[in-house]
Short mmCIF file of C-alpha atoms and ligand atoms in Angstrom, two decimals:
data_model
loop_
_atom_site.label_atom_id
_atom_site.label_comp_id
_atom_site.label_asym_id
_atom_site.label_seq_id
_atom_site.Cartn_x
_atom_site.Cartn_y
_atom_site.Cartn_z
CA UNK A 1 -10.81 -24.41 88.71
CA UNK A 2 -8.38 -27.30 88.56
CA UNK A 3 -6.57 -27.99 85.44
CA UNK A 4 -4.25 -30.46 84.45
CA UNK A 5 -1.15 -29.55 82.49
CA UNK A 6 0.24 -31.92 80.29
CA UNK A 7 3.52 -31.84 78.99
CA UNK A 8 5.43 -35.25 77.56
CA UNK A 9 8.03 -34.05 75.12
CA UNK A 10 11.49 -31.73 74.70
CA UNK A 11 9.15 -28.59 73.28
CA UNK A 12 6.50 -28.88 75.05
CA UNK A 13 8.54 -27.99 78.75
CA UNK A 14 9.86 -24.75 77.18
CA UNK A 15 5.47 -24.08 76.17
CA UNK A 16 4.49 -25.04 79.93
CA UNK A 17 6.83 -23.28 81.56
CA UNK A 18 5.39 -19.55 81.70
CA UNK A 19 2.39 -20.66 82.09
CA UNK A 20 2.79 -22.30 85.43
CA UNK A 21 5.02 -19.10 85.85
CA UNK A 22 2.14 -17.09 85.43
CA UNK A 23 -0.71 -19.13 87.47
CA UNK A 24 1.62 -19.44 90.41
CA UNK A 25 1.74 -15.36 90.57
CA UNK A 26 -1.73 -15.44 89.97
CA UNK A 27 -2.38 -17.55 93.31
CA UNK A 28 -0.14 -15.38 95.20
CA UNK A 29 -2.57 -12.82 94.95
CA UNK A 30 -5.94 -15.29 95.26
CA UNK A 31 -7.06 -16.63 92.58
CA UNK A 32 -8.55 -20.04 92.74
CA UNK A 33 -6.80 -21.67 89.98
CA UNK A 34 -5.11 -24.65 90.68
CA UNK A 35 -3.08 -27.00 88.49
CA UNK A 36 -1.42 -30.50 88.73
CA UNK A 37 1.26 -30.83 86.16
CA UNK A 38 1.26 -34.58 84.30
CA UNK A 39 3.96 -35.57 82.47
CA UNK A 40 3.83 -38.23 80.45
CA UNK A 41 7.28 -39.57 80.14
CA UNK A 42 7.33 -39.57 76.45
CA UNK A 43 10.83 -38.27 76.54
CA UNK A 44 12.61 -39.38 79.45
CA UNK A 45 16.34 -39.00 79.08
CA UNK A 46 17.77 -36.11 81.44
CA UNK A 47 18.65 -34.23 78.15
CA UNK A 48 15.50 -34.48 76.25
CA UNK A 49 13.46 -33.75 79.64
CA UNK A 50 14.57 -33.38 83.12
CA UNK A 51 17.43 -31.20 82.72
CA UNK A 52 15.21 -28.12 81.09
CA UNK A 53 12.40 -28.43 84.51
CA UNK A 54 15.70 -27.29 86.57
CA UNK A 55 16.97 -24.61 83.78
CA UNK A 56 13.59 -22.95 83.03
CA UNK A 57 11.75 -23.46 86.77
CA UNK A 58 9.40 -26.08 86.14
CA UNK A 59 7.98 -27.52 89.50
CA UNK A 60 8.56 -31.38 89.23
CA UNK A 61 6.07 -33.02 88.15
CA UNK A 62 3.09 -34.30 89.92
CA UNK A 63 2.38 -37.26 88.35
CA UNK A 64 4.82 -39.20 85.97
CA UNK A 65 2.77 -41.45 83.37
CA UNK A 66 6.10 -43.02 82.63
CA UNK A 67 5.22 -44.33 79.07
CA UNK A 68 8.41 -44.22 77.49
CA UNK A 69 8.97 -44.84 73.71
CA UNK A 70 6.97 -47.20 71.45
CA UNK A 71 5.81 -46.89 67.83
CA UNK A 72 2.66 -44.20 67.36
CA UNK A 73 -0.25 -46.62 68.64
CA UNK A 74 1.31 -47.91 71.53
CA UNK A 75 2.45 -44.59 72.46
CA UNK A 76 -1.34 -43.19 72.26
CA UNK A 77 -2.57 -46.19 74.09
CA UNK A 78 -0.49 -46.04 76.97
CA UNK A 79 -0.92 -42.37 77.50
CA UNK A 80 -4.55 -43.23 77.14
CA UNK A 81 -4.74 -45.84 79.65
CA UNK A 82 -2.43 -44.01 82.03
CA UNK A 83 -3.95 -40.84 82.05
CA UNK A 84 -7.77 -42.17 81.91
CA UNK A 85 -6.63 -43.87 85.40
CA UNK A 86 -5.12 -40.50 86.53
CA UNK A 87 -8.59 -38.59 85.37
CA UNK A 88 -11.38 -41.92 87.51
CA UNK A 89 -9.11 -41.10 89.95
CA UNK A 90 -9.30 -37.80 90.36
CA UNK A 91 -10.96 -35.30 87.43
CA UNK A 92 -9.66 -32.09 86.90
CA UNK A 93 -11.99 -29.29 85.41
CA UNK A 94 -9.49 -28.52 82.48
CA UNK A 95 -7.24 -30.50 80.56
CA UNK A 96 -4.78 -28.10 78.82
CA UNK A 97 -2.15 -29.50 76.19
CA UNK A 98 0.48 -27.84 74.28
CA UNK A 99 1.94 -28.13 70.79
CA UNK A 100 1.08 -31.26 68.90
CA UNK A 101 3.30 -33.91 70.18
CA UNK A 102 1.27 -37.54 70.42
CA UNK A 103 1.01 -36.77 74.21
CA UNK A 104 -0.85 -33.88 73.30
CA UNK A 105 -3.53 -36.22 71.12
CA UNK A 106 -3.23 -38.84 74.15
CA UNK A 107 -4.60 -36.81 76.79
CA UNK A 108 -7.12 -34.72 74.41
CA UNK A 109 -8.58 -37.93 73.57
CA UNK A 110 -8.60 -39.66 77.24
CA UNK A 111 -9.97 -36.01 78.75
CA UNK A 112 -12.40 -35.55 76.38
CA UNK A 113 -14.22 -39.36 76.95
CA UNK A 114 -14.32 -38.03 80.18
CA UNK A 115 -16.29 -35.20 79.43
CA UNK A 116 -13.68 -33.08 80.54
CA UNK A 117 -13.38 -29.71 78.57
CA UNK A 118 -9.83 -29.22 76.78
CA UNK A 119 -7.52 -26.22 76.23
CA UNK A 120 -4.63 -26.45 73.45
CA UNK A 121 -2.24 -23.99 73.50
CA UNK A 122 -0.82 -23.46 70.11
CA UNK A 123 -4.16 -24.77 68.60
CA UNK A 124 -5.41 -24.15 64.63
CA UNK A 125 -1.63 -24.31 63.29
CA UNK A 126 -1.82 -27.20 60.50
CA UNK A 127 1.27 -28.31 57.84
CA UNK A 128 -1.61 -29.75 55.24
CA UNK A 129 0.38 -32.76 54.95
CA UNK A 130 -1.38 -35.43 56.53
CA UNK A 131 2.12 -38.05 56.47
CA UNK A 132 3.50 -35.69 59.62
CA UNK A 133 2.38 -37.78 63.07
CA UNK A 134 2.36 -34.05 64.30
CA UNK A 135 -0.61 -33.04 62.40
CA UNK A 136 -3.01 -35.99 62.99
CA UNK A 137 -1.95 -35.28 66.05
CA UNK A 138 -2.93 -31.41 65.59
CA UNK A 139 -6.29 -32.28 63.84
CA UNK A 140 -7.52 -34.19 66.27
CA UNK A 141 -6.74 -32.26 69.19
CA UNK A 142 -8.85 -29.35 67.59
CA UNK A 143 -11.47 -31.39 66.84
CA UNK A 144 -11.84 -32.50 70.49
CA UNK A 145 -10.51 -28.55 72.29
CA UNK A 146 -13.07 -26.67 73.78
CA UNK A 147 -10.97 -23.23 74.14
CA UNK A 148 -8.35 -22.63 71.30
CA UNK A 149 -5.13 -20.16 72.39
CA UNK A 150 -3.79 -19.24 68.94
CA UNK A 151 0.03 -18.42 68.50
CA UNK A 152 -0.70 -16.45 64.50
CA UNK A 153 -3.55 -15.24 62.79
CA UNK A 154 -3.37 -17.52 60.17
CA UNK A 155 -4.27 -20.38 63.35
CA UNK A 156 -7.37 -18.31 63.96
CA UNK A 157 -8.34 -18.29 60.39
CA UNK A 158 -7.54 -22.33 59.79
CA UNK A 159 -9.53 -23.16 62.93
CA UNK A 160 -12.78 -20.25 61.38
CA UNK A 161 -12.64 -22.52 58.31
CA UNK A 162 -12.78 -25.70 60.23
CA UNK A 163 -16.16 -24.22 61.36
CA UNK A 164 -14.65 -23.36 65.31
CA UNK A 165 -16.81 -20.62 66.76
CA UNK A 166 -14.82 -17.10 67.12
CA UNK A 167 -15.56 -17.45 70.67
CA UNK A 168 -13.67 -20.12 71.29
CA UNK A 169 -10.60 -18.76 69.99
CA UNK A 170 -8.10 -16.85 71.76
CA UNK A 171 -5.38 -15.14 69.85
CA UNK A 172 -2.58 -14.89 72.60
CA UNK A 173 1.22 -15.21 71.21
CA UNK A 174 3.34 -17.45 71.54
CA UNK A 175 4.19 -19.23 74.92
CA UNK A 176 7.69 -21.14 73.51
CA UNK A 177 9.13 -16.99 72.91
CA UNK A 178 8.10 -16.07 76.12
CA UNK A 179 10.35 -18.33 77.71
CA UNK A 180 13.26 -17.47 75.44
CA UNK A 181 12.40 -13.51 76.09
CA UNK A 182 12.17 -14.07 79.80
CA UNK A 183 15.85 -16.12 79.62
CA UNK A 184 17.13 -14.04 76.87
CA UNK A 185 19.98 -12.70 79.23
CA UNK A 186 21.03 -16.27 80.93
CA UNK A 187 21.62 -17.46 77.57
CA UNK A 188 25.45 -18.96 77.99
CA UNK A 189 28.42 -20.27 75.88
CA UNK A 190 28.79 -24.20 76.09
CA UNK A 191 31.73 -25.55 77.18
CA UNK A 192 32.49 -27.05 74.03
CA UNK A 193 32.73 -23.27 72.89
CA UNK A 194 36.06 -22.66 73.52
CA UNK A 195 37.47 -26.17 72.36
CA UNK A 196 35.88 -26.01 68.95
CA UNK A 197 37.30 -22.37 68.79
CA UNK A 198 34.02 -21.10 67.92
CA UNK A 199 33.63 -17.61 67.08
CA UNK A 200 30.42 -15.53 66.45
CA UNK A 201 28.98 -15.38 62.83
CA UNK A 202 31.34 -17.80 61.55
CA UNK A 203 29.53 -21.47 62.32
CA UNK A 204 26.20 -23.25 61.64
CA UNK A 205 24.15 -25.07 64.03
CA UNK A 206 22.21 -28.07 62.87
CA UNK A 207 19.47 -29.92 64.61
CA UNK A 208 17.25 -32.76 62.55
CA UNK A 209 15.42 -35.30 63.71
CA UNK A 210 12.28 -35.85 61.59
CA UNK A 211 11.72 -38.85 60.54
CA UNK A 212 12.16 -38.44 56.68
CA UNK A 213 15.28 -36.92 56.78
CA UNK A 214 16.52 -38.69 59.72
CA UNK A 215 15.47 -42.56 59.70
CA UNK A 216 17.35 -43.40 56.17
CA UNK A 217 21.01 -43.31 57.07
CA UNK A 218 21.68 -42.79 53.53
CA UNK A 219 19.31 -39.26 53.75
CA UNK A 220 20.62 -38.24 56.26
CA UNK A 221 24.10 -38.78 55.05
CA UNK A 222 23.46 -36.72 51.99
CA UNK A 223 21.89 -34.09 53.85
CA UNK A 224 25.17 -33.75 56.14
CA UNK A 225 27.54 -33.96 53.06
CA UNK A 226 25.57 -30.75 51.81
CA UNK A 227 25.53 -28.77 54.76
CA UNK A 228 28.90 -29.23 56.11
CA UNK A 229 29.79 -29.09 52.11
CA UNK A 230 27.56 -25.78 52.53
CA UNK A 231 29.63 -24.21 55.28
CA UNK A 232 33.10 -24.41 53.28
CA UNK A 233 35.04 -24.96 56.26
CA UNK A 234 33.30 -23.40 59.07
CA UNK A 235 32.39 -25.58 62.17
CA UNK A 236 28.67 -27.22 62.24
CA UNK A 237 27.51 -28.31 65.22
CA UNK A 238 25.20 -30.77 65.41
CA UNK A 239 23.24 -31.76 68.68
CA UNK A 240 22.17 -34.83 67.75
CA UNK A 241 18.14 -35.94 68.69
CA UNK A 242 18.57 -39.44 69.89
CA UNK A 243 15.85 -40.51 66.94
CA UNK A 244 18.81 -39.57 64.57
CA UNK A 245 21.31 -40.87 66.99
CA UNK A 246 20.78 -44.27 66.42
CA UNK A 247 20.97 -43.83 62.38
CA UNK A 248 24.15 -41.87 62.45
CA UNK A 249 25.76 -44.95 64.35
CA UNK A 250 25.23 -46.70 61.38
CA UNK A 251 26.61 -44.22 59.33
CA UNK A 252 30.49 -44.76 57.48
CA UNK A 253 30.87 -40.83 56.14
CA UNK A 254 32.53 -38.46 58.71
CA UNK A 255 33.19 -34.55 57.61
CA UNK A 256 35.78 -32.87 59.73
CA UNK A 257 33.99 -29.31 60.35
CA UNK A 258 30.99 -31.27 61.59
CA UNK A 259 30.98 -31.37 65.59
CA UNK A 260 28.11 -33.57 66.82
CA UNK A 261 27.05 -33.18 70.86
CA UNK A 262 24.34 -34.68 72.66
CA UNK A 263 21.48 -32.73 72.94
CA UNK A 264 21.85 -29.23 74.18
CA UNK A 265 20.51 -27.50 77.69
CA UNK A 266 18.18 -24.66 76.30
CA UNK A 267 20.24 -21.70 77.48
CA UNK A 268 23.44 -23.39 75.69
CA UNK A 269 21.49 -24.23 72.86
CA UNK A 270 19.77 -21.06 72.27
CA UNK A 271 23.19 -18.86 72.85
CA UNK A 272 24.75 -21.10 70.08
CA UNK A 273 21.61 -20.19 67.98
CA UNK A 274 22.25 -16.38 68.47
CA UNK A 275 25.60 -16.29 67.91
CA UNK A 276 25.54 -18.56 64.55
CA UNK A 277 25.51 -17.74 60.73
CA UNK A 278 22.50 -19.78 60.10
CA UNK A 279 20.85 -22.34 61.43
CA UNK A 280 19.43 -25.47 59.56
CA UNK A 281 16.70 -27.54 60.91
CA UNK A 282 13.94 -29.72 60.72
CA UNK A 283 12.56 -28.73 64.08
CA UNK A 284 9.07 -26.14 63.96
CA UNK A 285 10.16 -24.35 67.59
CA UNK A 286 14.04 -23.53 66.63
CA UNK A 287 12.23 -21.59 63.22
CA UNK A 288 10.53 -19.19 65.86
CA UNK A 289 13.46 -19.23 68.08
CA UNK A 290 15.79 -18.34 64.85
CA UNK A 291 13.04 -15.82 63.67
CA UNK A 292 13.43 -13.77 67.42
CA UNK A 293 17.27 -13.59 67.33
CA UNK A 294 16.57 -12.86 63.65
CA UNK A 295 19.44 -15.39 62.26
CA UNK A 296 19.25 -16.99 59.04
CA UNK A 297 16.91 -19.93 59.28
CA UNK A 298 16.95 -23.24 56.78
CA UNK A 299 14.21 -25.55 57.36
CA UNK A 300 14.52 -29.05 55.26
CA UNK A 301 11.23 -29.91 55.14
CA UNK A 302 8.25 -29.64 51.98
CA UNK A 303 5.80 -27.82 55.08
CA UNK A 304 5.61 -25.41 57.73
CA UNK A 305 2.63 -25.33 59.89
CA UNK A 306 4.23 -21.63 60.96
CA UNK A 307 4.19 -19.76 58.16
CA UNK A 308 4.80 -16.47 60.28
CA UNK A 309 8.05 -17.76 60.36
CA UNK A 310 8.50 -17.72 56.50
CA UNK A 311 6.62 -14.51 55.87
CA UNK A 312 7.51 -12.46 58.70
CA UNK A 313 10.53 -13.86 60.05
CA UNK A 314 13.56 -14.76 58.96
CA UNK A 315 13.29 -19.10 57.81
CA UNK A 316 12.68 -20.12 54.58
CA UNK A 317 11.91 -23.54 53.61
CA UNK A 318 14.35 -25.37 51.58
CA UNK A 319 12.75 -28.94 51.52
CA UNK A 320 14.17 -32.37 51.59
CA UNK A 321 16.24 -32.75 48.07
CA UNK A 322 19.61 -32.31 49.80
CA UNK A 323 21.25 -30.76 46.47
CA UNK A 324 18.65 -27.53 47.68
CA UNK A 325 20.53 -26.87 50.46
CA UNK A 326 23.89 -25.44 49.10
CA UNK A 327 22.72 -22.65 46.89
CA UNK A 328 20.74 -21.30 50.08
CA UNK A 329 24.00 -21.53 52.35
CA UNK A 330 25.80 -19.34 49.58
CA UNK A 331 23.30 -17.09 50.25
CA UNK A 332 23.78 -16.97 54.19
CA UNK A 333 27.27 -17.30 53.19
CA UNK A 334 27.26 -14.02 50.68
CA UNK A 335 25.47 -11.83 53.81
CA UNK A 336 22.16 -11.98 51.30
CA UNK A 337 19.60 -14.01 53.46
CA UNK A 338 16.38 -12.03 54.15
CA UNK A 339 16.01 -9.73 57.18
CA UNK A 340 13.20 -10.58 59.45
CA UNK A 341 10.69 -9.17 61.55
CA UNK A 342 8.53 -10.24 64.65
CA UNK A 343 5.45 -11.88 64.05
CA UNK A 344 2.48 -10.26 66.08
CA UNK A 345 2.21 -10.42 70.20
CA UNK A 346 5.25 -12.81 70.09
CA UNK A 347 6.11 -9.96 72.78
CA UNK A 348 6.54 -12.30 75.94
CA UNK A 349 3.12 -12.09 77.29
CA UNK A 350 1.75 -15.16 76.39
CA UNK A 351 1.41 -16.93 78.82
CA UNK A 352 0.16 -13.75 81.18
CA UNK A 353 -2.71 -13.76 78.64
CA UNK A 354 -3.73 -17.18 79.05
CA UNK A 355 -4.20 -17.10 82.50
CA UNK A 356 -6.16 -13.79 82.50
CA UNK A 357 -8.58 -15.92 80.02
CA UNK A 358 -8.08 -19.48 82.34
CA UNK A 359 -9.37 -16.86 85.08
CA UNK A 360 -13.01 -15.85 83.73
CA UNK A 361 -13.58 -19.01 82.12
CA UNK A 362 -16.58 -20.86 83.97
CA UNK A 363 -16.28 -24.88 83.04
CA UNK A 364 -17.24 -26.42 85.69
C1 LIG B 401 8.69 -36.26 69.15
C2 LIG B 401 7.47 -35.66 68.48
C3 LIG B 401 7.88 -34.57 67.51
C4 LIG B 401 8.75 -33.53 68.20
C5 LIG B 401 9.92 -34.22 68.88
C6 LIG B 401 10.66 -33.20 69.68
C7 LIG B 401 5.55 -37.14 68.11
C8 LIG B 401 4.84 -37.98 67.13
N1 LIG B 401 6.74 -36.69 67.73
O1 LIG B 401 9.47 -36.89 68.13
O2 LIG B 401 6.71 -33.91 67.03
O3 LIG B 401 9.20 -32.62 67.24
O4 LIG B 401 9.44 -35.23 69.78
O5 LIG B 401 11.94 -33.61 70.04
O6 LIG B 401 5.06 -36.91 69.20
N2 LIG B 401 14.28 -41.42 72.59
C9 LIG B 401 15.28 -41.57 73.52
N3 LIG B 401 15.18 -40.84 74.69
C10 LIG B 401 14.16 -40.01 74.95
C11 LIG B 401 13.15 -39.87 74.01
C12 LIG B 401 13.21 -40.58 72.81
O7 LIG B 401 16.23 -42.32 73.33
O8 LIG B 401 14.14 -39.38 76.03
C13 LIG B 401 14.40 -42.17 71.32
C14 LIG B 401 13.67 -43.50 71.34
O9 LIG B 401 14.41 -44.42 70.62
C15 LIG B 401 12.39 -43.19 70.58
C16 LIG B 401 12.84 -42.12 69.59
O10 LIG B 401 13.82 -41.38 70.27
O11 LIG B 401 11.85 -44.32 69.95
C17 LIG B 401 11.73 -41.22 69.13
O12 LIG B 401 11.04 -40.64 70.24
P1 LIG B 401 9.49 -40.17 70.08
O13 LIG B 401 9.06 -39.45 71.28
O14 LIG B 401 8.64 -41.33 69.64
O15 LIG B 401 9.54 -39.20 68.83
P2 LIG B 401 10.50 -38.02 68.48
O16 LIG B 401 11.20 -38.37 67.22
O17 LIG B 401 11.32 -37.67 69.68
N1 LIG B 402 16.43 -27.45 72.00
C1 LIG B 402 17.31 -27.60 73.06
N2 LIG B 402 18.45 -28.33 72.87
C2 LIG B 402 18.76 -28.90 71.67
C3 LIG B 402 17.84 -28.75 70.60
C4 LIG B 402 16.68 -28.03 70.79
O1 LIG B 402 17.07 -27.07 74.14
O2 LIG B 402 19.81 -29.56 71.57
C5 LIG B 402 15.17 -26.71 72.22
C6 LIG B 402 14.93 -25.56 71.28
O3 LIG B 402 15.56 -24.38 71.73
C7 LIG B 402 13.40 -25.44 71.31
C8 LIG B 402 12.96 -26.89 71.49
O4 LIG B 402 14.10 -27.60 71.97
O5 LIG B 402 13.00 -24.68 72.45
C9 LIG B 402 12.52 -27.47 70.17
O6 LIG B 402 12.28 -28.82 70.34
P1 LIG B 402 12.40 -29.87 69.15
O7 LIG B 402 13.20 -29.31 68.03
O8 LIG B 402 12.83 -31.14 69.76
O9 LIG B 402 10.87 -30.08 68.75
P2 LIG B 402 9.89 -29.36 67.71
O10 LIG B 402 9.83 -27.92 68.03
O11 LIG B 402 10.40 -29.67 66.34
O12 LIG B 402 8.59 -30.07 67.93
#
């Protein structure tokens, strides 16, 4: 079976990654899967894309669609047009997208005209609010995805009640956690670490870059006066999303325990993560990262379309009213914040699971 993997966007490499792990060690011992990986160059700057391919072992990629930014439409359209031309071609048997970035839409859509079957990994998770571009995105993916690889059991029951047969549903974990698992112990200090003097347990790490708390400069302002109000003198650092970039140029408030970077490799990222206080976030994969290292989680947003995260793990959501944010950083502050637990089969076998099911299905 050939199948097409499809990544275009900073979470989606760390979701892809174990799962060409996992076919390639499948092939070593003859199986007759085969993949071509498609990227669709909806992030493009070294540290939003290329730089995690060489720190997690993805292969390059074996066709660039080389869209590049636009506003939602022309973004769909290109990756449309683009990948459509990839598919006359040459058609693959499967068409397997991750997450629910607009690349993941893009392809579902162009694959599916083709009457090409579709696998989403991370399918049936859903925010209800229909404003996120992430969950049009998500709803019609799943409308169009033939085989559904579910990361909670609340995804299995969302996609039941969208009428999706049982058998099309395969409740395997969590593919973005079996990448941190597998790199748990490469995890290492940036170099800012020891010029910002950071020390473990006694700094917050930031990262927003949705666009409701992140397009207003005067939001996201407010929001910054909060947290690094929030973290009474203890460094923030803020990797800065080059969405939020642009408005924070335009910004004329500066806070002297906030430290903002360019955006972060994932092993340097992820060892500031488990070494911090708390983190605070708009992001959905840095909740399930927090949630594994089990460190206080803040998400400013009204949604979650990972709940797991809230009821098993360790983020709560504090929403978007930036006077909501202090009262919860007393409570990271006081040592009161909620312990956590891990939600069920995030256990690093994801990926492995997928391809065992990849390996019996029959599609073409
Ligand atoms: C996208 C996803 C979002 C995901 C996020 C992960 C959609 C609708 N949104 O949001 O779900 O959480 O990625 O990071 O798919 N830019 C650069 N360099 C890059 C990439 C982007 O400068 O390599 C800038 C451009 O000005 C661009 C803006 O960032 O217009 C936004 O990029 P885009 O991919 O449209 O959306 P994100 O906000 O990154
Ligand atoms: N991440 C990273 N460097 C950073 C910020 C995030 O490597 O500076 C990683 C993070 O560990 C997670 C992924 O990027 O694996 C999450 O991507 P993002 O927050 O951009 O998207 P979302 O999950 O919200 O769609």
């Amino acid at each position: 079976m050939k199948i097409d993997i499809i990544a275009g966007a900073r979470p989606n490499f760390m979701k892809i990654a174990p799962i060409i792990k996992a076919i390639r060690e499948q092939q070593s011992k003859g199986s007759a899967l085969e993949f071509r990986l498609v990227h669709t160059g909806q992030h493009y700057d070294k540290a939003m894309s290329g730089r995690f391919f060489e720190e997690v072992s993805i292969p390059e990629p074996d066709i660039n669609l080389e869209v590049g930014s636009g506003t939602q439409a022309e973004q769909t359209g290109s990756i449309m047009v683009r990948y459509e031309r990839v598919l006359l071609d040459q058609r693959c048997d499967l068409c397997l997208v991750v997450g629910d970035v607009t690349s993941t839409m893009a392809c579902s859509i162009a694959a599916k005209k083709l009457n090409i079957k579709v696998a989403h990994v991370e399918g049936g998770i859903r925010s209800f609010d229909i404003t996120l571009p992430e969950e049009v995105n998500r709803l019609v993916t799943d409308v169009l995805t033939d085989y559904f690889f579910t990361t909670s059991e609340v995804a299995n029951q969302n996609l039941l009640k969208a009428g999706v047969s049982a058998n099309a549903i395969f409740f395997v974990g969590n593919t973005m956690i079996d990448t941190l698992l597998a790199n748990r112990a490469r995890l290492a200090p940036p170099a800012f670490w020891n010029d910002l003097n950071l020390v473990a347990n006694n700094f917050f790490v930031v990262t927003l870059h949705r666009p409701s708390n992140v397009d207003s400069v005067d939001k996201l302002t407010s929001l910054l006066s909060e947290i690094t109000g929030g973290a009474a003198g203890l460094p923030v650092v803020f990797p800065v999303h080059p969405r939020t970039r642009k408005t924070l140029q335009g910004a004329s408030t500066s806070w002297p325990n906030l430290h903002t970077v360019d955006p972060m490799g994932y092993l340097e990222f992820n060892y500031l993560v488990s070494k911090a206080k708390g983190v605070i976030t708009d992001s959905g994969g840095v909740t399930e990262e927090a949630t594994v290292l089990d460190i206080p989680c803040l998400t400013l947003r009204n949604s979650t379309e990972r709940p797991e995260t809230v009821t098993t793990g360790t983020n709560e959501l504090i929403g978007t009213d930036p006077k909501r944010i202090r009262p919860a950083m007393d409570k990271v502050m006081g040592g009161q914040w909620k312990k956590g637990a891990i939600p069920e089969k995030w256990d690093g076998r994801a990926a492995i699971r997928i391809v065992e099911i990849l390996e019996k299905l029959s599609v073409n």
